[in-house]
Coordinates of C-alpha atoms and ligand atoms in Angstrom, one line a residue:
M833 CA 32.8 -47.9 94.8
T834 CA 29.3 -47.3 93.4
S835 CA 27.6 -48.3 89.9
S836 CA 24.7 -47.0 89.2
F837 CA 23.2 -50.6 89.9
E838 CA 23.7 -50.4 93.4
L839 CA 21.8 -46.8 93.8
P840 CA 17.8 -47.6 95.2
L841 CA 15.9 -47.7 92.1
R842 CA 12.3 -46.0 92.8
P843 CA 10.3 -48.8 92.0
Q844 CA 7.6 -47.0 89.0
A845 CA 4.6 -46.1 91.0
A846 CA 1.0 -46.2 89.6
P847 CA -0.5 -43.9 88.5
A848 CA -3.5 -42.0 90.8
V849 CA -5.3 -41.9 87.7
V850 CA -4.6 -42.3 84.0
A851 CA -6.9 -40.4 81.0
D852 CA -7.3 -42.3 78.1
H853 CA -7.7 -40.0 74.6
L854 CA -11.0 -38.3 77.0
I855 CA -13.3 -36.3 74.5
K856 CA -16.4 -34.5 75.9
R857 CA -18.5 -32.3 74.1
F858 CA -21.2 -29.2 75.0
G859 CA -23.0 -29.3 71.7
E860 CA -21.4 -28.9 68.9
L861 CA -18.3 -27.5 70.3
E862 CA -15.5 -30.2 71.3
V863 CA -13.7 -28.4 74.3
L864 CA -11.8 -32.2 74.7
K865 CA -10.6 -33.3 71.9
G866 CA -8.3 -37.0 72.9
V867 CA -7.1 -35.8 76.1
S868 CA -4.2 -38.9 77.6
L869 CA -3.3 -38.2 80.2
S870 CA -1.2 -39.8 83.7
V871 CA -0.5 -39.1 87.1
A872 CA 1.6 -41.0 89.0
E873 CA 1.1 -41.4 92.7
G874 CA 3.1 -39.6 95.1
T875 CA 3.6 -36.6 91.9
V876 CA 2.4 -33.5 90.8
T877 CA 0.9 -32.2 87.4
S878 CA -0.1 -28.8 86.7
I879 CA -1.7 -28.3 83.6
I880 CA -1.4 -23.9 82.5
G881 CA -3.8 -23.2 79.5
A882 CA -5.5 -20.2 77.8
S883 CA -8.6 -19.8 79.6
G884 CA -11.4 -21.9 77.9
S885 CA -8.0 -24.2 76.9
G886 CA -10.4 -26.6 78.3
K887 CA -8.5 -26.9 81.3
S888 CA -11.7 -27.0 84.2
T889 CA -13.7 -29.3 81.7
L890 CA -10.9 -31.8 82.0
L891 CA -10.8 -31.9 85.9
R892 CA -14.3 -32.2 85.9
C893 CA -13.8 -35.1 83.5
M894 CA -11.0 -36.8 86.1
N895 CA -13.3 -36.9 88.7
L896 CA -16.6 -37.1 86.6
L897 CA -18.6 -34.4 88.1
E898 CA -18.2 -33.8 84.4
R899 CA -19.2 -37.0 81.7
P900 CA -16.7 -37.6 79.1
D901 CA -18.2 -38.2 75.5
R902 CA -15.6 -40.7 74.6
G903 CA -12.4 -41.9 76.2
E904 CA -11.5 -44.5 79.0
L905 CA -10.4 -43.2 82.3
A906 CA -8.8 -44.6 85.4
I907 CA -8.6 -43.6 89.0
A908 CA -6.4 -45.2 91.5
D909 CA -6.6 -48.7 89.9
E910 CA -9.7 -49.2 88.7
A911 CA -11.5 -48.8 85.2
I912 CA -14.3 -46.5 85.3
R913 CA -17.4 -49.0 83.8
F914 CA -19.1 -46.6 81.3
A915 CA -22.3 -47.9 79.2
R916 CA -21.8 -47.0 75.6
N917 CA -23.9 -47.1 72.9
P918 CA -23.1 -49.2 69.6
Q919 CA -20.7 -46.2 68.1
G920 CA -19.0 -45.9 71.4
D921 CA -20.1 -42.8 73.0
I922 CA -20.3 -42.9 76.8
T923 CA -24.5 -42.8 77.8
G924 CA -24.0 -43.3 81.4
L925 CA -22.3 -44.4 84.6
D926 CA -21.8 -46.8 87.4
R927 CA -23.3 -45.1 90.3
R928 CA -22.1 -47.6 92.9
Q929 CA -18.9 -47.6 91.3
L930 CA -19.0 -43.7 90.8
Q931 CA -19.8 -42.6 94.1
R932 CA -16.9 -45.1 95.7
L933 CA -14.8 -43.7 93.2
R934 CA -15.1 -39.9 93.9
A935 CA -14.6 -40.4 97.2
K936 CA -10.6 -41.3 96.4
V937 CA -10.6 -38.4 94.8
A938 CA -10.8 -34.1 96.2
M939 CA -11.1 -31.5 95.1
V940 CA -10.7 -27.1 95.2
F941 CA -12.2 -24.6 93.5
Q942 CA -11.6 -21.6 92.6
Q943 CA -14.4 -19.9 94.6
F944 CA -14.1 -22.0 97.7
N945 CA -17.4 -23.5 97.6
L946 CA -17.5 -23.8 101.3
W947 CA -21.0 -24.2 102.7
P948 CA -21.6 -20.9 104.0
H949 CA -24.6 -22.3 106.9
L950 CA -21.8 -23.8 108.5
S951 CA -18.6 -23.5 110.2
G952 CA -14.7 -24.6 108.8
L953 CA -15.1 -27.5 111.1
G954 CA -19.0 -27.8 110.1
N955 CA -17.7 -27.6 106.3
V956 CA -15.0 -29.7 107.3
I957 CA -16.0 -32.7 108.8
E958 CA -19.5 -33.2 106.9
A959 CA -17.8 -35.2 104.5
P960 CA -16.5 -38.4 106.7
M961 CA -19.6 -38.1 108.2
R962 CA -21.9 -38.9 105.5
V963 CA -19.5 -40.3 102.9
K964 CA -17.7 -42.4 104.7
G965 CA -19.6 -42.7 107.7
L966 CA -17.5 -41.4 110.5
S967 CA -19.0 -40.7 113.5
R968 CA -18.8 -36.6 114.8
K969 CA -16.2 -37.4 117.6
Q970 CA -14.2 -39.1 114.5
A971 CA -14.4 -36.6 112.5
T972 CA -14.0 -33.8 114.6
A973 CA -10.7 -35.8 115.8
L974 CA -9.8 -36.0 111.3
G975 CA -11.1 -32.1 111.0
E976 CA -9.3 -30.3 113.6
H977 CA -6.0 -32.6 112.8
Y978 CA -6.8 -31.1 108.9
L979 CA -7.5 -27.3 110.0
E980 CA -4.4 -27.6 111.9
R981 CA -2.7 -28.9 109.1
V982 CA -3.9 -25.8 107.4
G983 CA -3.0 -23.4 109.4
M984 CA -6.8 -22.6 110.5
A985 CA -7.3 -24.7 113.6
D986 CA -8.1 -21.0 115.5
K987 CA -11.0 -20.7 112.9
R988 CA -12.5 -23.8 113.5
D989 CA -15.6 -22.0 114.8
A990 CA -15.4 -19.2 111.8
Y991 CA -18.3 -18.8 109.3
P992 CA -16.7 -18.6 105.8
A993 CA -18.0 -14.9 106.1
F994 CA -15.9 -13.8 108.6
L995 CA -12.8 -15.6 106.4
S996 CA -10.6 -14.0 104.5
G997 CA -10.5 -15.7 100.6
G998 CA -7.1 -16.5 101.4
Q999 CA -8.9 -18.4 104.8
Q1000 CA -11.3 -19.8 102.8
Q1001 CA -9.7 -22.1 100.5
R1002 CA -7.3 -23.1 103.7
V1003 CA -10.6 -24.3 104.7
A1004 CA -11.7 -25.7 100.7
I1005 CA -8.0 -27.3 101.2
A1006 CA -8.7 -29.0 104.7
R1007 CA -11.8 -29.6 104.0
A1008 CA -10.4 -32.0 100.6
L1009 CA -7.3 -33.2 103.4
A1010 CA -9.9 -35.4 105.2
M1011 CA -11.5 -37.7 102.7
E1012 CA -7.5 -38.3 102.8
P1013 CA -8.2 -38.7 98.8
R1014 CA -5.5 -40.7 96.6
L1015 CA -5.9 -37.6 94.7
L1016 CA -6.5 -33.9 94.9
L1017 CA -7.3 -32.0 92.2
F1018 CA -7.1 -28.0 92.0
D1019 CA -9.2 -25.7 90.0
E1020 CA -7.2 -22.5 89.9
P1021 CA -7.3 -22.1 93.5
T1022 CA -5.8 -18.6 93.8
S1023 CA -7.3 -16.9 91.3
A1024 CA -10.0 -15.5 93.1
L1025 CA -7.9 -14.1 95.4
D1026 CA -6.4 -10.7 96.4
P1027 CA -2.4 -10.9 96.0
E1028 CA -1.6 -10.8 99.4
R1029 CA -3.5 -13.8 99.8
V1030 CA -2.0 -16.1 97.7
N1031 CA 1.2 -17.3 99.1
E1032 CA -0.4 -18.1 101.8
V1033 CA -2.1 -20.7 100.1
L1034 CA 0.9 -21.9 97.4
G1035 CA 2.3 -22.2 100.6
V1036 CA 0.6 -25.1 101.9
I1037 CA -0.3 -26.5 98.7
R1038 CA 3.8 -26.9 98.3
G1039 CA 4.3 -28.6 102.1
L1040 CA 1.1 -31.0 100.2
A1041 CA 3.7 -31.7 97.7
D1042 CA 6.9 -31.8 99.2
E1043 CA 4.6 -34.1 101.4
G1044 CA 4.1 -36.1 98.6
R1045 CA 0.1 -36.0 97.9
T1046 CA -0.7 -36.6 94.9
M1047 CA -1.9 -33.6 92.4
L1048 CA -3.4 -32.7 88.8
L1049 CA -3.4 -28.4 89.9
V1050 CA -4.7 -26.2 87.4
T1051 CA -2.7 -22.6 88.0
H1052 CA -1.8 -19.3 85.7
E1053 CA 1.1 -19.5 88.8
M1054 CA 3.4 -20.1 86.3
H1055 CA 6.9 -20.0 89.3
F1056 CA 4.9 -22.3 91.3
A1057 CA 4.0 -25.0 88.7
K1058 CA 7.2 -24.9 87.4
E1059 CA 8.7 -25.5 91.0
V1060 CA 6.0 -27.2 92.6
S1061 CA 5.5 -29.8 89.4
D1062 CA 6.7 -33.7 88.2
Q1063 CA 5.0 -32.6 84.9
L1064 CA 3.7 -30.1 83.1
V1065 CA 0.8 -30.3 80.5
Y1066 CA 0.1 -27.0 78.5
L1067 CA -3.2 -27.4 77.2
D1068 CA -4.2 -25.1 73.8
Q1069 CA -7.7 -25.7 72.1
G1070 CA -8.8 -28.5 74.0
C1071 CA -5.2 -30.6 73.1
I1072 CA -2.2 -31.4 74.7
A1073 CA 0.1 -29.0 73.1
A1074 CA 3.5 -29.6 75.4
E1075 CA 3.8 -32.0 78.3
G1076 CA 7.0 -32.9 80.3
T1077 CA 8.9 -31.9 83.3
P1078 CA 8.3 -28.2 83.7
Q1079 CA 11.6 -27.1 81.9
A1080 CA 11.2 -29.3 78.7
V1081 CA 7.6 -27.4 78.7
F1082 CA 9.0 -24.3 79.4
D1083 CA 11.5 -24.3 76.7
D1084 CA 9.1 -25.8 74.3
P1085 CA 8.8 -23.4 71.3
R1086 CA 5.0 -24.8 71.1
C1087 CA 4.2 -23.0 74.7
R1088 CA 7.3 -20.2 74.8
H1089 CA 5.1 -17.5 74.3
F1090 CA 2.2 -18.7 76.6
V1091 CA 5.2 -19.7 79.5
A1092 CA 7.3 -16.7 78.3
P1093 CA 6.7 -14.7 80.9
A1094 CA 7.8 -16.2 83.4
A1095 CA 10.6 -18.4 82.1
Ligands
ADP1556 P1 -11.2 -23.4 81.2 O1 -10.7 -24.1 82.9 O2 -9.5 -24.0 80.2 O3 -11.5 -21.3 81.2 P2 -13.6 -24.4 80.6 O4 -12.9 -26.3 80.3 O5 -14.3 -24.6 80.9 O6 -11.8 -23.6 80.2 O7 -14.1 -24.2 79.1 C1 -13.9 -24.6 77.6 C2 -14.6 -24.4 76.6 O8 -15.7 -24.9 76.8 C3 -15.1 -23.2 76.8 O9 -15.3 -22.1 75.3 C4 -16.2 -22.8 77.6 O10 -17.4 -21.8 77.3 C5 -17.6 -23.8 77.7 N1 -17.7 -25.2 78.1 C6 -17.3 -25.4 79.8 N2 -18.4 -25.4 80.5 C7 -19.4 -25.7 79.5 C8 -20.9 -26.1 79.9 N3 -21.0 -26.8 81.1 N4 -21.7 -26.2 78.3 C9 -21.1 -25.1 77.4 N5 -20.4 -24.7 77.2 C10 -19.3 -24.7 78.4
MG1557 MG1 -11.6 -23.0 84.2

């Protein structure tokens, strides 16, 4: 006889990233109004919300491309050491810690942001060589592995200008993977693609989710977000208006109007 006590208990995974009451202002405009969010290791969180609600800013704060004005942030079990003034406003960062932690978070952008003067492989091996100090040979082996992983091995020598949007984005994903990050951030990775190219990129991201990679994803692909995410966050004017399982958020009256077309 089996009782629930005999089921293997999944240990509570430590979060890969924790944001606590993040506030971010651009001049007078408060774009994030105290956002708290944590992404458990091995899980996928998607952020949805209208244009201008602060999704990109939140993602960029999570890897410190933007410096928040208030709040706490921890990446890979390590609290960020912010310098603060007596009022508690963040005034600076510890550069060395920043460099170290940035290497643990990789980001994929809407516009791919590949280096135009480097081949597919060149794009993928650059950061492992510069940031992680790998030799060209080591980085090339790693790069080939991840280009293969995204189905782009045959385009390793092609320059971005000769690749479709979907192919460029897959190279960008390989570039992110080659850093072997603890956390992958995606900011609308399919929004700049022709409709017929969207699925090839979503397929790669779905595969990464199935592998158990830790991901934080901003997307307008509602069906995909629902299917792939462990946690869904609905951001509305800089505040988390609803969060929970995809089903719970889809059913939440506060965001039903937003997700209605996909529900
Ligand atoms: P989303 O990704 O949800 O569309 P963003 O995070 O890009 O939203 O932007 C949220 C708000 O912050 C918008 O009003 C936008 O104009 C503003 N904003 C974003 N980045 C900057 C910036 N660097 N300087 C000034 N305002 C900004
Ligand atoms: Mg955005």
